[in-house]
PDB file of C-alpha atoms in Angstrom:
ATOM      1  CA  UNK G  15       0.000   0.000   0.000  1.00  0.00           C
ATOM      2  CA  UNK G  16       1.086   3.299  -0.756  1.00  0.00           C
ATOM      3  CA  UNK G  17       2.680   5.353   2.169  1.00  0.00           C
ATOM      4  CA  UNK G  18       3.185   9.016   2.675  1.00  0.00           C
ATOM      5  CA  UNK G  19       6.034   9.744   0.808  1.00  0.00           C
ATOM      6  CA  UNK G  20       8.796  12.750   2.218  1.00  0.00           C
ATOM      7  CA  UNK G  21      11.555  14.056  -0.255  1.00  0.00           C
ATOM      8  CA  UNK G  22      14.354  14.410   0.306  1.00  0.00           C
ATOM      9  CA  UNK G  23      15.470  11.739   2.746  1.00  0.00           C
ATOM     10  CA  UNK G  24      18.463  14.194   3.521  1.00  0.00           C
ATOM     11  CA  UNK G  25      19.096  17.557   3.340  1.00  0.00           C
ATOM     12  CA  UNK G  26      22.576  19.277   4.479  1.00  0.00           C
ATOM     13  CA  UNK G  27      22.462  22.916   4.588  1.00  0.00           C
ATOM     14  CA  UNK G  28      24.622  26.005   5.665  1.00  0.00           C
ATOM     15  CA  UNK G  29      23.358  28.562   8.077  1.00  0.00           C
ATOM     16  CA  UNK G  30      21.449  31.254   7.156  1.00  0.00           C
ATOM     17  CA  UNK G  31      19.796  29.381   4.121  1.00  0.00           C
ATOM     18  CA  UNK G  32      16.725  28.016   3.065  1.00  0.00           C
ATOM     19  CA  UNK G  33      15.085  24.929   2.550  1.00  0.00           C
ATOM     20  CA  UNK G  34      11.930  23.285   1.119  1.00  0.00           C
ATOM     21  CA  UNK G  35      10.435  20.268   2.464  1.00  0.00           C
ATOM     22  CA  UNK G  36       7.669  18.112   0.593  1.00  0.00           C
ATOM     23  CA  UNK G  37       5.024  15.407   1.625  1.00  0.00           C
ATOM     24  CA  UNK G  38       2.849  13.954  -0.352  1.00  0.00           C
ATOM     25  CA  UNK G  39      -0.089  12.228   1.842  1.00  0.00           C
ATOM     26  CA  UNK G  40      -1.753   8.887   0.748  1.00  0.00           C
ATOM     27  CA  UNK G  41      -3.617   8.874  -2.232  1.00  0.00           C
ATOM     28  CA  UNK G  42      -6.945  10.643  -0.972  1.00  0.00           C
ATOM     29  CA  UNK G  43      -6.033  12.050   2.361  1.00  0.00           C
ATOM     30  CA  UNK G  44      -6.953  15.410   2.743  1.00  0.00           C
ATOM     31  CA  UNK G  45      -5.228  15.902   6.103  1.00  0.00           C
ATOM     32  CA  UNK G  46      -1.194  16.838   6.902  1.00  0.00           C
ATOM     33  CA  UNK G  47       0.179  17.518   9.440  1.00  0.00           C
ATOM     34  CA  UNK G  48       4.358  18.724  10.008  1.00  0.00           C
ATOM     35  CA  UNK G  49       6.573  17.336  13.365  1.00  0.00           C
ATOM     36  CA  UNK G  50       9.439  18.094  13.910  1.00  0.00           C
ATOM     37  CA  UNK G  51      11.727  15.626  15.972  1.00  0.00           C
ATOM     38  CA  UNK G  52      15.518  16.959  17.375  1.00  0.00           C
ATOM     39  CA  UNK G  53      17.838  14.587  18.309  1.00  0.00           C
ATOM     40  CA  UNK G  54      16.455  12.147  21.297  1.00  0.00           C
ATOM     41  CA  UNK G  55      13.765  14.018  21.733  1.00  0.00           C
ATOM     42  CA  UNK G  56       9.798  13.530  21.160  1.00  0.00           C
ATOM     43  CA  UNK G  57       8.225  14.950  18.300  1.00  0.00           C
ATOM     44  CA  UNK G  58       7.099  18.452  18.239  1.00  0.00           C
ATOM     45  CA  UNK G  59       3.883  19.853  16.196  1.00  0.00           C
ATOM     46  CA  UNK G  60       4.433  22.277  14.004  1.00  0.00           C
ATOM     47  CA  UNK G  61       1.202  22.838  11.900  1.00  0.00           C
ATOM     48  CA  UNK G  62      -1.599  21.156   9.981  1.00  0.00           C
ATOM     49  CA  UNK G  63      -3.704  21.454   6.946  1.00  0.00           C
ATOM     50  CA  UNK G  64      -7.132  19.844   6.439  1.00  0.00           C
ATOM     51  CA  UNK G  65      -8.520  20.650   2.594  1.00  0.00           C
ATOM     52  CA  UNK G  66      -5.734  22.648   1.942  1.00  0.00           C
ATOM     53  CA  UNK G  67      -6.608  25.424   4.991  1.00  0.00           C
ATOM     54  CA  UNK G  68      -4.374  25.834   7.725  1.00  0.00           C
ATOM     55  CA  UNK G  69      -6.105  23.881  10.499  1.00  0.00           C
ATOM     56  CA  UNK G  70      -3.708  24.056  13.732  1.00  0.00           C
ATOM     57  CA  UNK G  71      -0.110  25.989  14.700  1.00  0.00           C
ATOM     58  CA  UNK G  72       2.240  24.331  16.810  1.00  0.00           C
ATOM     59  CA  UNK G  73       5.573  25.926  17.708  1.00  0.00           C
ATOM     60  CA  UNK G  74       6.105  26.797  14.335  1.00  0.00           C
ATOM     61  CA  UNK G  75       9.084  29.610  14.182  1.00  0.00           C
ATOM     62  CA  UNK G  76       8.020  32.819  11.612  1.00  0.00           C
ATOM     63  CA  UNK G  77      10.994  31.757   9.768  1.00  0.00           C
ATOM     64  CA  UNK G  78       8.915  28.512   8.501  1.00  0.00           C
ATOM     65  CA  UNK G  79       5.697  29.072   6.457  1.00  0.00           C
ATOM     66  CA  UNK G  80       3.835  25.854   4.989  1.00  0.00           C
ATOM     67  CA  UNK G  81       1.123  25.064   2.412  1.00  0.00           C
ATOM     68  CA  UNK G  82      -1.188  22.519   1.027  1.00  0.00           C
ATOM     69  CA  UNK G  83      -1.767  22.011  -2.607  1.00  0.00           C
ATOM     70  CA  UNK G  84      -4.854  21.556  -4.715  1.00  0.00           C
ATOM     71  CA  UNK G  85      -2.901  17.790  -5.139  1.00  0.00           C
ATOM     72  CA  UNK G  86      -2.895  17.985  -1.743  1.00  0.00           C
ATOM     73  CA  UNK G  87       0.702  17.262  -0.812  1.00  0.00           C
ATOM     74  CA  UNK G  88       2.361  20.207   1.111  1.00  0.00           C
ATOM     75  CA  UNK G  89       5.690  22.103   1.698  1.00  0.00           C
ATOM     76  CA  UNK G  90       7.751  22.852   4.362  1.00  0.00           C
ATOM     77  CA  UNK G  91       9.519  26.390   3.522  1.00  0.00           C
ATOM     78  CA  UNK G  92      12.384  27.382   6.070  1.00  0.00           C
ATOM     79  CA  UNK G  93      14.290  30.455   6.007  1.00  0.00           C
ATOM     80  CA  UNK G  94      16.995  31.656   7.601  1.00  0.00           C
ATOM     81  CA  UNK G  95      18.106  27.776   9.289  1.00  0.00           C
ATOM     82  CA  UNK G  96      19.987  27.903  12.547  1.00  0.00           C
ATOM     83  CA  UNK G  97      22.024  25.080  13.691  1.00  0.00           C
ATOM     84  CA  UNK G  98      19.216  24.182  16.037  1.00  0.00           C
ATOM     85  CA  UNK G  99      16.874  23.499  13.379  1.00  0.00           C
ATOM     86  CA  UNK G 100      18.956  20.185  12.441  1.00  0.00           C
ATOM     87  CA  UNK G 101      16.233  17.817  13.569  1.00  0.00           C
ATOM     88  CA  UNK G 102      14.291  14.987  11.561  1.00  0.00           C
ATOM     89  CA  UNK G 103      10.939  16.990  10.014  1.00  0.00           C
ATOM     90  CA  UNK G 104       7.759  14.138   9.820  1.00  0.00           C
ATOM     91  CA  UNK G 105       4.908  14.453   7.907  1.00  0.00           C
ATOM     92  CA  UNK G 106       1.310  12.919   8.606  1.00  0.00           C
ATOM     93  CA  UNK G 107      -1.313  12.296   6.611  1.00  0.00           C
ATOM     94  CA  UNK G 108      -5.001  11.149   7.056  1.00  0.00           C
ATOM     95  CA  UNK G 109      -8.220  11.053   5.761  1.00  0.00           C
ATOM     96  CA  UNK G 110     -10.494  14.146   7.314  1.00  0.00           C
ATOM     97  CA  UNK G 111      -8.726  15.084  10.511  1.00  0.00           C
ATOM     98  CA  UNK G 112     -10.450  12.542  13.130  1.00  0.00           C
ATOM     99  CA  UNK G 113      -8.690   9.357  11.828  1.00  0.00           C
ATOM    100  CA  UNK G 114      -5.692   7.456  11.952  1.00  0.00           C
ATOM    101  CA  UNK G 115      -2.839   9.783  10.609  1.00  0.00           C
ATOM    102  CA  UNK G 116      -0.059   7.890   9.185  1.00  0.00           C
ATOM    103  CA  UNK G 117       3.823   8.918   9.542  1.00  0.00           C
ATOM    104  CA  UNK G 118       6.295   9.318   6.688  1.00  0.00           C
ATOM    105  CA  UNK G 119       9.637   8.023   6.767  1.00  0.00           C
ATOM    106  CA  UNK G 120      10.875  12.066   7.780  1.00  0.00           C
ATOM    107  CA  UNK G 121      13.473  14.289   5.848  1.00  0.00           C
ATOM    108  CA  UNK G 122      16.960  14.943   8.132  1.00  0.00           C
ATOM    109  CA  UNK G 123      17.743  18.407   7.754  1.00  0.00           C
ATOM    110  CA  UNK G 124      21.067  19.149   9.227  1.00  0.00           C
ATOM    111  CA  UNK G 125      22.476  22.645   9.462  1.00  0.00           C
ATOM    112  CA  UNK G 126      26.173  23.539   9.214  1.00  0.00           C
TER     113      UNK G 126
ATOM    114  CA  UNK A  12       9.312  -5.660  32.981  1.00  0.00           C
ATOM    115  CA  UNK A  13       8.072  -2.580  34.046  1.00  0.00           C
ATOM    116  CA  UNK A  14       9.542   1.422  33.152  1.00  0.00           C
ATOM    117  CA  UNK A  15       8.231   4.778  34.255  1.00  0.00           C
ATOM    118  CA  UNK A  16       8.817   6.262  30.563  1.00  0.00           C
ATOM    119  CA  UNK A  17       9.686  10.032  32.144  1.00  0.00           C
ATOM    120  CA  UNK A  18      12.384   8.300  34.185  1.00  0.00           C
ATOM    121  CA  UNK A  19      13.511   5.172  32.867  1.00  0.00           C
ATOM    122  CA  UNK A  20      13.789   5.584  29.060  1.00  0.00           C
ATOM    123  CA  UNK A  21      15.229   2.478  28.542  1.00  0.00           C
ATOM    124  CA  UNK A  22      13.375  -0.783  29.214  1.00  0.00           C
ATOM    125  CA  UNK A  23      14.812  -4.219  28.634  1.00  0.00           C
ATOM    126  CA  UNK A  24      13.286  -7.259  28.845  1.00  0.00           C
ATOM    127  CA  UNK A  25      13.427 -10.921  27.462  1.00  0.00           C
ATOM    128  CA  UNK A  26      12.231 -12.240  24.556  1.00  0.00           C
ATOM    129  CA  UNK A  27       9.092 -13.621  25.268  1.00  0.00           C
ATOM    130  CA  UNK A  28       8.238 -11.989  28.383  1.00  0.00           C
ATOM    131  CA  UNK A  29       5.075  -8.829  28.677  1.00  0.00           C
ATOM    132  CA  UNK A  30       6.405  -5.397  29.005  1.00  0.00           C
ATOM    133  CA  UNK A  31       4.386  -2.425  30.546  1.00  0.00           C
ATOM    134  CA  UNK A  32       5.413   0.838  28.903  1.00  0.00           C
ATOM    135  CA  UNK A  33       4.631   3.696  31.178  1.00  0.00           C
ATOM    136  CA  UNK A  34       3.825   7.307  30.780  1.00  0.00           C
ATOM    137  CA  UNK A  35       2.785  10.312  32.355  1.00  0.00           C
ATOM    138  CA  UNK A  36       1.178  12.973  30.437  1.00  0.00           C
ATOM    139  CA  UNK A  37       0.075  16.637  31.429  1.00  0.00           C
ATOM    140  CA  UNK A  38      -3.236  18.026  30.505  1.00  0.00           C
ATOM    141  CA  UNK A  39      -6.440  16.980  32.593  1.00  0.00           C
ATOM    142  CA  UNK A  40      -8.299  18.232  29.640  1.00  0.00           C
ATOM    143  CA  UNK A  41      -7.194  15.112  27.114  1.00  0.00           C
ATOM    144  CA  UNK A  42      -9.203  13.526  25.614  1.00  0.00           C
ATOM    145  CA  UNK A  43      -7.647  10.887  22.996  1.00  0.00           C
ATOM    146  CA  UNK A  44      -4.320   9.266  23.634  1.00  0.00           C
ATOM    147  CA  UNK A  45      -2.053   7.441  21.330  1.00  0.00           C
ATOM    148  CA  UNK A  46       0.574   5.182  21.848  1.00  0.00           C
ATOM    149  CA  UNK A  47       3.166   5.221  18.483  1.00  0.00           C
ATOM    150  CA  UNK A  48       6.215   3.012  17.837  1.00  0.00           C
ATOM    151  CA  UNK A  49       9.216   4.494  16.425  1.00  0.00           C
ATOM    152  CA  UNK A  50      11.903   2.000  15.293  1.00  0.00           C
ATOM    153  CA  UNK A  51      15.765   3.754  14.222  1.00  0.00           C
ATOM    154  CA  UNK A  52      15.473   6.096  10.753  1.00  0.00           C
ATOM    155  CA  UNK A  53      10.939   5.848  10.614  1.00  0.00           C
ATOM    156  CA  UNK A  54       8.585   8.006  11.574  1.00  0.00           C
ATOM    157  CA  UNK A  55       6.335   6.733  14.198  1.00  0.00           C
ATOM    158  CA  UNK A  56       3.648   4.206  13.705  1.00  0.00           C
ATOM    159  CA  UNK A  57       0.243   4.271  15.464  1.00  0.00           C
ATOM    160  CA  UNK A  58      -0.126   0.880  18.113  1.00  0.00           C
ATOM    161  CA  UNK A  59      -3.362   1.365  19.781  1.00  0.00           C
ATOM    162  CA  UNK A  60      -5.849   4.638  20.722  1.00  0.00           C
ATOM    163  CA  UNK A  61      -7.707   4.843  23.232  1.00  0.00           C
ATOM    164  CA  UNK A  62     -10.514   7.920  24.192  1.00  0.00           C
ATOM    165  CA  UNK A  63     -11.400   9.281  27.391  1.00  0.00           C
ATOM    166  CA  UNK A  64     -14.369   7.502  28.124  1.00  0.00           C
ATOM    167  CA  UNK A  65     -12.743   4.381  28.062  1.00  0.00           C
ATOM    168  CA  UNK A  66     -10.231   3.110  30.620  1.00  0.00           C
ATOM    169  CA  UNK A  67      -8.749   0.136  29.081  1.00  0.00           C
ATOM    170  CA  UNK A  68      -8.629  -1.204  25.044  1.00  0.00           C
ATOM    171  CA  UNK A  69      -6.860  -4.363  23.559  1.00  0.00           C
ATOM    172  CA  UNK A  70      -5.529  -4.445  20.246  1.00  0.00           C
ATOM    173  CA  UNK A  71      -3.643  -7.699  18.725  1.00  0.00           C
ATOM    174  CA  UNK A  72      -0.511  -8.557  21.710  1.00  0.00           C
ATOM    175  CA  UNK A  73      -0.861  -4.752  23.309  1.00  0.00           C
ATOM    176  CA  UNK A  74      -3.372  -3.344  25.835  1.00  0.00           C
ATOM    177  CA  UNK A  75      -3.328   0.594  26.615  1.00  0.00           C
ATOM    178  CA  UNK A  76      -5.057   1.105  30.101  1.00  0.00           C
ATOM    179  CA  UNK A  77      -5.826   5.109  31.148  1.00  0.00           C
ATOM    180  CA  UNK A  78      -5.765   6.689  34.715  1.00  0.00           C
ATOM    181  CA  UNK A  79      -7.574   9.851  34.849  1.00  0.00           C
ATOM    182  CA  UNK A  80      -7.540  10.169  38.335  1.00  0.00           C
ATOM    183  CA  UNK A  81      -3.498   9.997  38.402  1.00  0.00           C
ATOM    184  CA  UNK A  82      -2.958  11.248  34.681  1.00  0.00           C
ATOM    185  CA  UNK A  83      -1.174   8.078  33.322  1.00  0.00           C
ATOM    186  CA  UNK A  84      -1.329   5.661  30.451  1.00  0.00           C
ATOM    187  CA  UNK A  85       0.336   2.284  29.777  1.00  0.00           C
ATOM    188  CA  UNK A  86       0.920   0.136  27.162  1.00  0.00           C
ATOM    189  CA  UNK A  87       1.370  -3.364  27.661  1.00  0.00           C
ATOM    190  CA  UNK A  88       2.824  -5.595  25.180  1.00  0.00           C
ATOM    191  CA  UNK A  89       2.402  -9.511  25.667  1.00  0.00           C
ATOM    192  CA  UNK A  90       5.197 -12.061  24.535  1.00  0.00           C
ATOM    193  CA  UNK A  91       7.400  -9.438  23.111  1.00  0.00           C
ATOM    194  CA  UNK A  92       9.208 -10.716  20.278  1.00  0.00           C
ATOM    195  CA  UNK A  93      12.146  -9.149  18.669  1.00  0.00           C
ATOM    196  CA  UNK A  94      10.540  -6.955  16.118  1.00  0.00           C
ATOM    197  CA  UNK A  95       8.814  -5.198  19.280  1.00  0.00           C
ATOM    198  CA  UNK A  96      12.433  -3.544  20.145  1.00  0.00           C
ATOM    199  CA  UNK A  97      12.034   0.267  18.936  1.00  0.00           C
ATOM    200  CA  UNK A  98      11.164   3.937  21.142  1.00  0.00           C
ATOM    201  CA  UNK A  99       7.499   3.890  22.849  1.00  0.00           C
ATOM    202  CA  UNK A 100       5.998   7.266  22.938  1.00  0.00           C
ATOM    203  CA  UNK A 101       2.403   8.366  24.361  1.00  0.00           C
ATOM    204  CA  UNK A 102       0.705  11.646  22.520  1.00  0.00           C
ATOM    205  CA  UNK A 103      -2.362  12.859  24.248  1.00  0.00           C
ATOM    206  CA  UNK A 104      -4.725  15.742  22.016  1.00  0.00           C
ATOM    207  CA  UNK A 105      -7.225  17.794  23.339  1.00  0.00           C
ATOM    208  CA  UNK A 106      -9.373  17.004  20.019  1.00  0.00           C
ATOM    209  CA  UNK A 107     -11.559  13.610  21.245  1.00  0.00           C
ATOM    210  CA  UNK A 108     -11.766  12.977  17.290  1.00  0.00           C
ATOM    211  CA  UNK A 109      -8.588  11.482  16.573  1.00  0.00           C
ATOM    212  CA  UNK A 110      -5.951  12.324  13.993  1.00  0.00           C
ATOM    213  CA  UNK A 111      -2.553  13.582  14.622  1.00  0.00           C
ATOM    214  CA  UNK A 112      -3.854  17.109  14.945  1.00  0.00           C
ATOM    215  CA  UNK A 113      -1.353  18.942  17.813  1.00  0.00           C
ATOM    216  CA  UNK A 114      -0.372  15.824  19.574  1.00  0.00           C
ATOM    217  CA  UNK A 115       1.568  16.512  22.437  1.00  0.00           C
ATOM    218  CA  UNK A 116       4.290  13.772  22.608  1.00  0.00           C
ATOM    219  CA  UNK A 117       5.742  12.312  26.142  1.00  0.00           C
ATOM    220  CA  UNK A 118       9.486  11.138  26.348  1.00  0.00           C
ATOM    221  CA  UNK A 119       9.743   7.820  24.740  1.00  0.00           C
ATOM    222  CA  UNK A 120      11.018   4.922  26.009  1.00  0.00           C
ATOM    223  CA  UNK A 121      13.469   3.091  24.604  1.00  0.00           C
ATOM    224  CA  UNK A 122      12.364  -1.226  24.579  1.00  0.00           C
ATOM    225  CA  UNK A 123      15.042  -3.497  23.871  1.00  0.00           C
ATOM    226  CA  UNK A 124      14.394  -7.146  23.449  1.00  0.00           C
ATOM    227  CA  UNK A 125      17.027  -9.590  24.751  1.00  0.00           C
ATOM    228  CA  UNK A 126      17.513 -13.073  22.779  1.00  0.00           C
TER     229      UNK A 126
END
Protein backbone atom coordinates (compact mmCIF):
# COMPACT_ATOMS: atom_id res chain seq x y z
CA UNK A 1 0.00 0.00 0.00
CA UNK A 2 1.09 3.30 -0.76
CA UNK A 3 2.68 5.35 2.17
CA UNK A 4 3.19 9.02 2.67
CA UNK A 5 6.03 9.74 0.81
CA UNK A 6 8.80 12.75 2.22
CA UNK A 7 11.56 14.06 -0.25
CA UNK A 8 14.35 14.41 0.31
CA UNK A 9 15.47 11.74 2.75
CA UNK A 10 18.46 14.19 3.52
CA UNK A 11 19.10 17.56 3.34
CA UNK A 12 22.58 19.28 4.48
CA UNK A 13 22.46 22.92 4.59
CA UNK A 14 24.62 26.01 5.66
CA UNK A 15 23.36 28.56 8.08
CA UNK A 16 21.45 31.25 7.16
CA UNK A 17 19.80 29.38 4.12
CA UNK A 18 16.72 28.02 3.07
CA UNK A 19 15.09 24.93 2.55
CA UNK A 20 11.93 23.29 1.12
CA UNK A 21 10.43 20.27 2.46
CA UNK A 22 7.67 18.11 0.59
CA UNK A 23 5.02 15.41 1.62
CA UNK A 24 2.85 13.95 -0.35
CA UNK A 25 -0.09 12.23 1.84
CA UNK A 26 -1.75 8.89 0.75
CA UNK A 27 -3.62 8.87 -2.23
CA UNK A 28 -6.95 10.64 -0.97
CA UNK A 29 -6.03 12.05 2.36
CA UNK A 30 -6.95 15.41 2.74
CA UNK A 31 -5.23 15.90 6.10
CA UNK A 32 -1.19 16.84 6.90
CA UNK A 33 0.18 17.52 9.44
CA UNK A 34 4.36 18.72 10.01
CA UNK A 35 6.57 17.34 13.36
CA UNK A 36 9.44 18.09 13.91
CA UNK A 37 11.73 15.63 15.97
CA UNK A 38 15.52 16.96 17.38
CA UNK A 39 17.84 14.59 18.31
CA UNK A 40 16.46 12.15 21.30
CA UNK A 41 13.76 14.02 21.73
CA UNK A 42 9.80 13.53 21.16
CA UNK A 43 8.23 14.95 18.30
CA UNK A 44 7.10 18.45 18.24
CA UNK A 45 3.88 19.85 16.20
CA UNK A 46 4.43 22.28 14.00
CA UNK A 47 1.20 22.84 11.90
CA UNK A 48 -1.60 21.16 9.98
CA UNK A 49 -3.70 21.45 6.95
CA UNK A 50 -7.13 19.84 6.44
CA UNK A 51 -8.52 20.65 2.59
CA UNK A 52 -5.73 22.65 1.94
CA UNK A 53 -6.61 25.42 4.99
CA UNK A 54 -4.37 25.83 7.73
CA UNK A 55 -6.10 23.88 10.50
CA UNK A 56 -3.71 24.06 13.73
CA UNK A 57 -0.11 25.99 14.70
CA UNK A 58 2.24 24.33 16.81
CA UNK A 59 5.57 25.93 17.71
CA UNK A 60 6.11 26.80 14.33
CA UNK A 61 9.08 29.61 14.18
CA UNK A 62 8.02 32.82 11.61
CA UNK A 63 10.99 31.76 9.77
CA UNK A 64 8.91 28.51 8.50
CA UNK A 65 5.70 29.07 6.46
CA UNK A 66 3.84 25.85 4.99
CA UNK A 67 1.12 25.06 2.41
CA UNK A 68 -1.19 22.52 1.03
CA UNK A 69 -1.77 22.01 -2.61
CA UNK A 70 -4.85 21.56 -4.72
CA UNK A 71 -2.90 17.79 -5.14
CA UNK A 72 -2.90 17.99 -1.74
CA UNK A 73 0.70 17.26 -0.81
CA UNK A 74 2.36 20.21 1.11
CA UNK A 75 5.69 22.10 1.70
CA UNK A 76 7.75 22.85 4.36
CA UNK A 77 9.52 26.39 3.52
CA UNK A 78 12.38 27.38 6.07
CA UNK A 79 14.29 30.46 6.01
CA UNK A 80 17.00 31.66 7.60
CA UNK A 81 18.11 27.78 9.29
CA UNK A 82 19.99 27.90 12.55
CA UNK A 83 22.02 25.08 13.69
CA UNK A 84 19.22 24.18 16.04
CA UNK A 85 16.87 23.50 13.38
CA UNK A 86 18.96 20.19 12.44
CA UNK A 87 16.23 17.82 13.57
CA UNK A 88 14.29 14.99 11.56
CA UNK A 89 10.94 16.99 10.01
CA UNK A 90 7.76 14.14 9.82
CA UNK A 91 4.91 14.45 7.91
CA UNK A 92 1.31 12.92 8.61
CA UNK A 93 -1.31 12.30 6.61
CA UNK A 94 -5.00 11.15 7.06
CA UNK A 95 -8.22 11.05 5.76
CA UNK A 96 -10.49 14.15 7.31
CA UNK A 97 -8.73 15.08 10.51
CA UNK A 98 -10.45 12.54 13.13
CA UNK A 99 -8.69 9.36 11.83
CA UNK A 100 -5.69 7.46 11.95
CA UNK A 101 -2.84 9.78 10.61
CA UNK A 102 -0.06 7.89 9.19
CA UNK A 103 3.82 8.92 9.54
CA UNK A 104 6.30 9.32 6.69
CA UNK A 105 9.64 8.02 6.77
CA UNK A 106 10.87 12.07 7.78
CA UNK A 107 13.47 14.29 5.85
CA UNK A 108 16.96 14.94 8.13
CA UNK A 109 17.74 18.41 7.75
CA UNK A 110 21.07 19.15 9.23
CA UNK A 111 22.48 22.65 9.46
CA UNK A 112 26.17 23.54 9.21
CA UNK B 1 9.31 -5.66 32.98
CA UNK B 2 8.07 -2.58 34.05
CA UNK B 3 9.54 1.42 33.15
CA UNK B 4 8.23 4.78 34.26
CA UNK B 5 8.82 6.26 30.56
CA UNK B 6 9.69 10.03 32.14
CA UNK B 7 12.38 8.30 34.18
CA UNK B 8 13.51 5.17 32.87
CA UNK B 9 13.79 5.58 29.06
CA UNK B 10 15.23 2.48 28.54
CA UNK B 11 13.38 -0.78 29.21
CA UNK B 12 14.81 -4.22 28.63
CA UNK B 13 13.29 -7.26 28.84
CA UNK B 14 13.43 -10.92 27.46
CA UNK B 15 12.23 -12.24 24.56
CA UNK B 16 9.09 -13.62 25.27
CA UNK B 17 8.24 -11.99 28.38
CA UNK B 18 5.08 -8.83 28.68
CA UNK B 19 6.40 -5.40 29.01
CA UNK B 20 4.39 -2.43 30.55
CA UNK B 21 5.41 0.84 28.90
CA UNK B 22 4.63 3.70 31.18
CA UNK B 23 3.83 7.31 30.78
CA UNK B 24 2.78 10.31 32.35
CA UNK B 25 1.18 12.97 30.44
CA UNK B 26 0.08 16.64 31.43
CA UNK B 27 -3.24 18.03 30.51
CA UNK B 28 -6.44 16.98 32.59
CA UNK B 29 -8.30 18.23 29.64
CA UNK B 30 -7.19 15.11 27.11
CA UNK B 31 -9.20 13.53 25.61
CA UNK B 32 -7.65 10.89 23.00
CA UNK B 33 -4.32 9.27 23.63
CA UNK B 34 -2.05 7.44 21.33
CA UNK B 35 0.57 5.18 21.85
CA UNK B 36 3.17 5.22 18.48
CA UNK B 37 6.21 3.01 17.84
CA UNK B 38 9.22 4.49 16.43
CA UNK B 39 11.90 2.00 15.29
CA UNK B 40 15.77 3.75 14.22
CA UNK B 41 15.47 6.10 10.75
CA UNK B 42 10.94 5.85 10.61
CA UNK B 43 8.59 8.01 11.57
CA UNK B 44 6.33 6.73 14.20
CA UNK B 45 3.65 4.21 13.71
CA UNK B 46 0.24 4.27 15.46
CA UNK B 47 -0.13 0.88 18.11
CA UNK B 48 -3.36 1.37 19.78
CA UNK B 49 -5.85 4.64 20.72
CA UNK B 50 -7.71 4.84 23.23
CA UNK B 51 -10.51 7.92 24.19
CA UNK B 52 -11.40 9.28 27.39
CA UNK B 53 -14.37 7.50 28.12
CA UNK B 54 -12.74 4.38 28.06
CA UNK B 55 -10.23 3.11 30.62
CA UNK B 56 -8.75 0.14 29.08
CA UNK B 57 -8.63 -1.20 25.04
CA UNK B 58 -6.86 -4.36 23.56
CA UNK B 59 -5.53 -4.44 20.25
CA UNK B 60 -3.64 -7.70 18.72
CA UNK B 61 -0.51 -8.56 21.71
CA UNK B 62 -0.86 -4.75 23.31
CA UNK B 63 -3.37 -3.34 25.84
CA UNK B 64 -3.33 0.59 26.61
CA UNK B 65 -5.06 1.11 30.10
CA UNK B 66 -5.83 5.11 31.15
CA UNK B 67 -5.76 6.69 34.71
CA UNK B 68 -7.57 9.85 34.85
CA UNK B 69 -7.54 10.17 38.34
CA UNK B 70 -3.50 10.00 38.40
CA UNK B 71 -2.96 11.25 34.68
CA UNK B 72 -1.17 8.08 33.32
CA UNK B 73 -1.33 5.66 30.45
CA UNK B 74 0.34 2.28 29.78
CA UNK B 75 0.92 0.14 27.16
CA UNK B 76 1.37 -3.36 27.66
CA UNK B 77 2.82 -5.60 25.18
CA UNK B 78 2.40 -9.51 25.67
CA UNK B 79 5.20 -12.06 24.54
CA UNK B 80 7.40 -9.44 23.11
CA UNK B 81 9.21 -10.72 20.28
CA UNK B 82 12.15 -9.15 18.67
CA UNK B 83 10.54 -6.96 16.12
CA UNK B 84 8.81 -5.20 19.28
CA UNK B 85 12.43 -3.54 20.15
CA UNK B 86 12.03 0.27 18.94
CA UNK B 87 11.16 3.94 21.14
CA UNK B 88 7.50 3.89 22.85
CA UNK B 89 6.00 7.27 22.94
CA UNK B 90 2.40 8.37 24.36
CA UNK B 91 0.70 11.65 22.52
CA UNK B 92 -2.36 12.86 24.25
CA UNK B 93 -4.72 15.74 22.02
CA UNK B 94 -7.23 17.79 23.34
CA UNK B 95 -9.37 17.00 20.02
CA UNK B 96 -11.56 13.61 21.25
CA UNK B 97 -11.77 12.98 17.29
CA UNK B 98 -8.59 11.48 16.57
CA UNK B 99 -5.95 12.32 13.99
CA UNK B 100 -2.55 13.58 14.62
CA UNK B 101 -3.85 17.11 14.95
CA UNK B 102 -1.35 18.94 17.81
CA UNK B 103 -0.37 15.82 19.57
CA UNK B 104 1.57 16.51 22.44
CA UNK B 105 4.29 13.77 22.61
CA UNK B 106 5.74 12.31 26.14
CA UNK B 107 9.49 11.14 26.35
CA UNK B 108 9.74 7.82 24.74
CA UNK B 109 11.02 4.92 26.01
CA UNK B 110 13.47 3.09 24.60
CA UNK B 111 12.36 -1.23 24.58
CA UNK B 112 15.04 -3.50 23.87
CA UNK B 113 14.39 -7.15 23.45
CA UNK B 114 17.03 -9.59 24.75
CA UNK B 115 17.51 -13.07 22.78
Amino acid sequence: AAGVIQSPRHLIKEKRETATLKCYPIPRHDTVYWYQQGPGQDPQFLISFYEKMQSDKGSIPDRFSAQQFSDYHSELNMSSLELGDSALYFCASSLGMNTEAFFGQGTRLTVV
Amino acid sequence: GESVGLHLPTLSVQEGDNSIINCAYSNSASDYFIWYKQESGKGPQFIIDIRSNMDKRQGQRVTVLLNKTVKHLSLQIAATQPGDSAVYFCAENMNSGGGADGLTFGKGTHLIIQP
